[in-house]
Structure formats: C-alpha cells, structure tokens
XYZ file of C-alpha atoms in Angstrom:
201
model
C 15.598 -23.043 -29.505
C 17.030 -19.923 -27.807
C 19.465 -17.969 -30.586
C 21.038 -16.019 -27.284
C 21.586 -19.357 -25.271
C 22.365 -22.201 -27.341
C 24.457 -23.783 -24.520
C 21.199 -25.054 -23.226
C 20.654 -28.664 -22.170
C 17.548 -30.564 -24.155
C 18.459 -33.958 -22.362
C 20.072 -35.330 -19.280
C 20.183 -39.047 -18.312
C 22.337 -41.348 -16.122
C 23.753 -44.737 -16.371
C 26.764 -47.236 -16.277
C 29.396 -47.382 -18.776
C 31.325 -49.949 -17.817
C 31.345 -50.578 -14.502
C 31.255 -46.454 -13.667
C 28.234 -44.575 -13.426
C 28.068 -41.177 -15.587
C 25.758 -39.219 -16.495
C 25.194 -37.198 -19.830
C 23.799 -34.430 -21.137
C 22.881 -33.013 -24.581
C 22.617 -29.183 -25.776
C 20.713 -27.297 -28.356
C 24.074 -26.125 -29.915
C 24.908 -29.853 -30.490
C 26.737 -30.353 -27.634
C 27.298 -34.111 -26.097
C 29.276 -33.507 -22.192
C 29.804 -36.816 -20.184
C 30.821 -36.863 -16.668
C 31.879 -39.574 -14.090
C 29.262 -38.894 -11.198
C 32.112 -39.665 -8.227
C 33.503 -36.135 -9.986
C 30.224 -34.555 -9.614
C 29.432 -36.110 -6.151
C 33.020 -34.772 -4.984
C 32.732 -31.353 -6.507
C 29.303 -31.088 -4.557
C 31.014 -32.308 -1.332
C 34.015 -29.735 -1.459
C 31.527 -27.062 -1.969
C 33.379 -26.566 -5.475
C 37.051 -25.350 -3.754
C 39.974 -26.507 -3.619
C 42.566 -25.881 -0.468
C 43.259 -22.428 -1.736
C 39.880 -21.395 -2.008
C 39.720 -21.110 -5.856
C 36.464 -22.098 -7.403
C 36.782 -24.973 -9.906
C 34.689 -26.711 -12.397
C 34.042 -30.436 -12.385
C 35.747 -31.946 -15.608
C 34.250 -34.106 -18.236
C 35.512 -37.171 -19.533
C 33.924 -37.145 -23.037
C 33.073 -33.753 -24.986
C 31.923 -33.857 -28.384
C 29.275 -31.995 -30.852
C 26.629 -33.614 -33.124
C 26.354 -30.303 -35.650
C 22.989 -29.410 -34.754
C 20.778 -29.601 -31.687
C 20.697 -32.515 -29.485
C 18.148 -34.175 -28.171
C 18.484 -38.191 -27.326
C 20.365 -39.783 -25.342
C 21.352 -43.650 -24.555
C 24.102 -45.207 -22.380
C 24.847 -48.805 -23.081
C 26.852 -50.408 -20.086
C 28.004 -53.340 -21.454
C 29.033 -52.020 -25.387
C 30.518 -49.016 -23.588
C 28.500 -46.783 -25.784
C 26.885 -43.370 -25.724
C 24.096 -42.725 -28.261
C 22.728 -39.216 -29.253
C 20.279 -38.047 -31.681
C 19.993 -34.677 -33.247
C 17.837 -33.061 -35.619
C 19.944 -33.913 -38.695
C 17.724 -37.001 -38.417
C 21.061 -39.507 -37.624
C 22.007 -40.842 -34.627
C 25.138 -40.700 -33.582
C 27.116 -43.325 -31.595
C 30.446 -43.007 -29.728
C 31.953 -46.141 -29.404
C 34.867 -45.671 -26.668
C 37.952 -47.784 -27.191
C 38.066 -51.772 -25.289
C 41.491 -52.516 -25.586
C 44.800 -50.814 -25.011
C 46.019 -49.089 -28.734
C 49.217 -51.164 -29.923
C 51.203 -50.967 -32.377
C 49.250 -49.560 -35.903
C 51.825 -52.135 -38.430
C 50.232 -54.719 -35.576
C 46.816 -53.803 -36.139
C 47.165 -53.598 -39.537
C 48.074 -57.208 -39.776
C 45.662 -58.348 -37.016
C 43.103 -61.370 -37.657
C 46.287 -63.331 -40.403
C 46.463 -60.586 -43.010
C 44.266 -59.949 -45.473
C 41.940 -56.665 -46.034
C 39.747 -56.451 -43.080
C 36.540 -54.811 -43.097
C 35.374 -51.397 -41.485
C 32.750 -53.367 -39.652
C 35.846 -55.803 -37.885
C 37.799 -52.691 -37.039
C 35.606 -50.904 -35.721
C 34.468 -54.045 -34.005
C 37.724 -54.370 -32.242
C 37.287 -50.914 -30.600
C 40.986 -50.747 -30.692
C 40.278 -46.747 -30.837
C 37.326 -44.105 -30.208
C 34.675 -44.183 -33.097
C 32.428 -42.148 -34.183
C 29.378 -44.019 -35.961
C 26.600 -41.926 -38.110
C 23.408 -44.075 -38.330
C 21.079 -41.200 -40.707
C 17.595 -42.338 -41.113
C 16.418 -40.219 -43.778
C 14.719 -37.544 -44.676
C 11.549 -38.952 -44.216
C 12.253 -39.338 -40.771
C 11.388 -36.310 -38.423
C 13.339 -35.016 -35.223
C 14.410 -37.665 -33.182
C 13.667 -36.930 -29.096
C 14.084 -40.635 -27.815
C 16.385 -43.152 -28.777
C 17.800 -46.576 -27.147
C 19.832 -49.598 -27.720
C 18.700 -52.945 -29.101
C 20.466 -55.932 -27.939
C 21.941 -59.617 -29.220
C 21.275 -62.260 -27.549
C 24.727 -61.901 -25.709
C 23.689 -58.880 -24.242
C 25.596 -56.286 -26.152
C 24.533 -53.544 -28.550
C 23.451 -54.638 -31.606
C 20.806 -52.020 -32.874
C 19.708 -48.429 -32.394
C 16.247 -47.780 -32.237
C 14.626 -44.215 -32.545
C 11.526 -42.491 -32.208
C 10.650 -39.356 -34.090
C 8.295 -36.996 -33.288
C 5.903 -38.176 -35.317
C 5.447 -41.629 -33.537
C 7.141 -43.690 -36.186
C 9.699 -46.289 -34.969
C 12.763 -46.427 -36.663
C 15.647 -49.167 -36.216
C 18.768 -50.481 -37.705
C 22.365 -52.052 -37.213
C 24.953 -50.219 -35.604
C 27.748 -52.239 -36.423
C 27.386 -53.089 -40.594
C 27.547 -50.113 -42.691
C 24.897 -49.461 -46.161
C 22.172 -51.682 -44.020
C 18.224 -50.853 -44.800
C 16.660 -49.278 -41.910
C 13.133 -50.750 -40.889
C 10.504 -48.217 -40.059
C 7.355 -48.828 -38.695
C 4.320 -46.080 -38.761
C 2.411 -45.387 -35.930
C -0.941 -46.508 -34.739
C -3.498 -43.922 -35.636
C -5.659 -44.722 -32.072
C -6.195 -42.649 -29.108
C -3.451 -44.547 -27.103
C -1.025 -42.412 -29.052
C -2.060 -39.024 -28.885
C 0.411 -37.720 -26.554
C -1.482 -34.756 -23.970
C 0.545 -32.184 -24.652
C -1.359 -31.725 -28.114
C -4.316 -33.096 -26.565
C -6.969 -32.894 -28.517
C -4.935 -32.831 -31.506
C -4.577 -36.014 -33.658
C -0.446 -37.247 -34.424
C 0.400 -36.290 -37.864
C-alpha cells in the first residue's frame, strides 16, 4: 500500500503449532515471519540485551515471501500448518516437516516400491512444503482465510473469503481438484460498515 514502506504488516494472529504457541505476521511486500512467543516473551523480559549490553533482535523460526502482498493468515495446530493469502488470488500453505528426514534411496522406496504420488509425499511431510492453492481469476483479494477439517481433526481444506463476500474452498492435499465457490447473499446482513451505505459488489 505504501511504495516507501513495504515492510509493513497487513496481518498478525496467534496460535499453536504443535504443542508451541507462535504467532505470525504477514507484510505488504509479501512477507510471511513466524515466531515462537517464549522468544518474544523473553526478549521483552531482558529488556532486549544481552549480558554485554548489546541490543538484539528476537529471531524467527519460519521466514518466507508469498510474491505479492499478504494479507491472511491461518495456524493449524494439529496439521502443523501455516496458511497465507496474498493478492495473487492463491493461498499459500507451508506444511512444516512431521518426521525426522532419512535416508532419500529410503524414501524413495517407502510404502513397497512402486511410483508414489505427489499427494502421498507430500502427505508424509518427510520435508518442508510449499503448497499453491490459486483460485482464479475470478476470485478477488483474499483478506481472511482458515482451515477446514476431517473428521479426524486435521486439515483437510482451505477456505477463503475475498473481498467481495464470495466463499471459496478446496482440498489442500490432492492436486488439479475443482474449487467450490459460493456467491454472496445480496441482503443487508452483508454490507460490511465500513462502505456503509454502499451495496457489496
């Protein structure tokens, strides 16, 4: 929004990953910056020193960038995943590694041989991933976005609203899936106030 600041945060939200709280942030240049709160909540406490008396910064765990402003943002505990939307009209979902890497001839030959599918590797979370789930272009900018669950409680879906009130939702998991949209309600209900008396598009 600001061509002089672009490090500028659109969105800030807290949650568990895991069993550790973080909270994360995204920034008009695209930015995505994670951070364990205990390392917030200790830099606050030392006054940001160290013994010497040397100012220092509070690291983040994850640091990534989206392309293009940021807006969204989603933290799913029990998936261990971070969700961020961005005016490329995509979400995009880091999908931080469950299991210790082994050996890659190991993986390789993981589940009794065979070609495995991208869906079953990146399943196994044996590594980071990146996932792009792009809406379209008749989807608007995205400001809110959250996870859809199975019935086991883990991430299944990502679910999106754009800033024209349409709903938009699909699997995170199986690549080339259709994405379900559903238009919004023309009635008062959704005319947010800040364009009060203006009608949604």
């Amino acid at each position: 929004m600001d061509p002089y600041r672009p490090h500028s945060i659109n969105h800030i939200v807290t949650g568990l990953l895991g069993q550790q709280e973080v909270v994360v942030a995204s920034f008009d240049d695209g930015d995505v910056v994670a951070y364990y709160t205990e390392v917030l909540e200790s830099y606050i406490r030392d006054d940001g020193r160290q013994n010497m008396g040397i100012p220092t910064q509070p690291r983040p765990f994850f640091h990534d960038n989206v392309g293009i402003s940021a807006w969204g943002l989603a933290v799913h505990s029990k998936s261990r995943l971070i969700a961020v939307s961005s005016n490329l009209k995509e979400v995009t979902v880091f999908a931080f590694a469950m299991h210790r890497r082994r050996n890659a001839a190991n993986d390789d030959k993981a589940g009794g041989g065979g070609e495995e599918t991208a869906e079953a590797r990146v399943r196994r979370r044996r590594g980071n991933w990146r996932i792009i789930v792009a809406f379209g272009e008749s989807c608007s900018n995205i400001p809110n976005i959250c996870f859809m669950d199975d019935s086991r409680g883990y991430a299944d879906k990502v679910c999106a609203i754009d800033i024209d009130g349409s709903l938009w939702t699909t699997d995170i998991w199986k690549s080339k899936q259709p994405v379900t949209r559903i238009h919004p309600t023309m009635g008062y209900p959704f005319v947010s106030e800040e364009y009060f008396p203006t009608a949604p598009k």
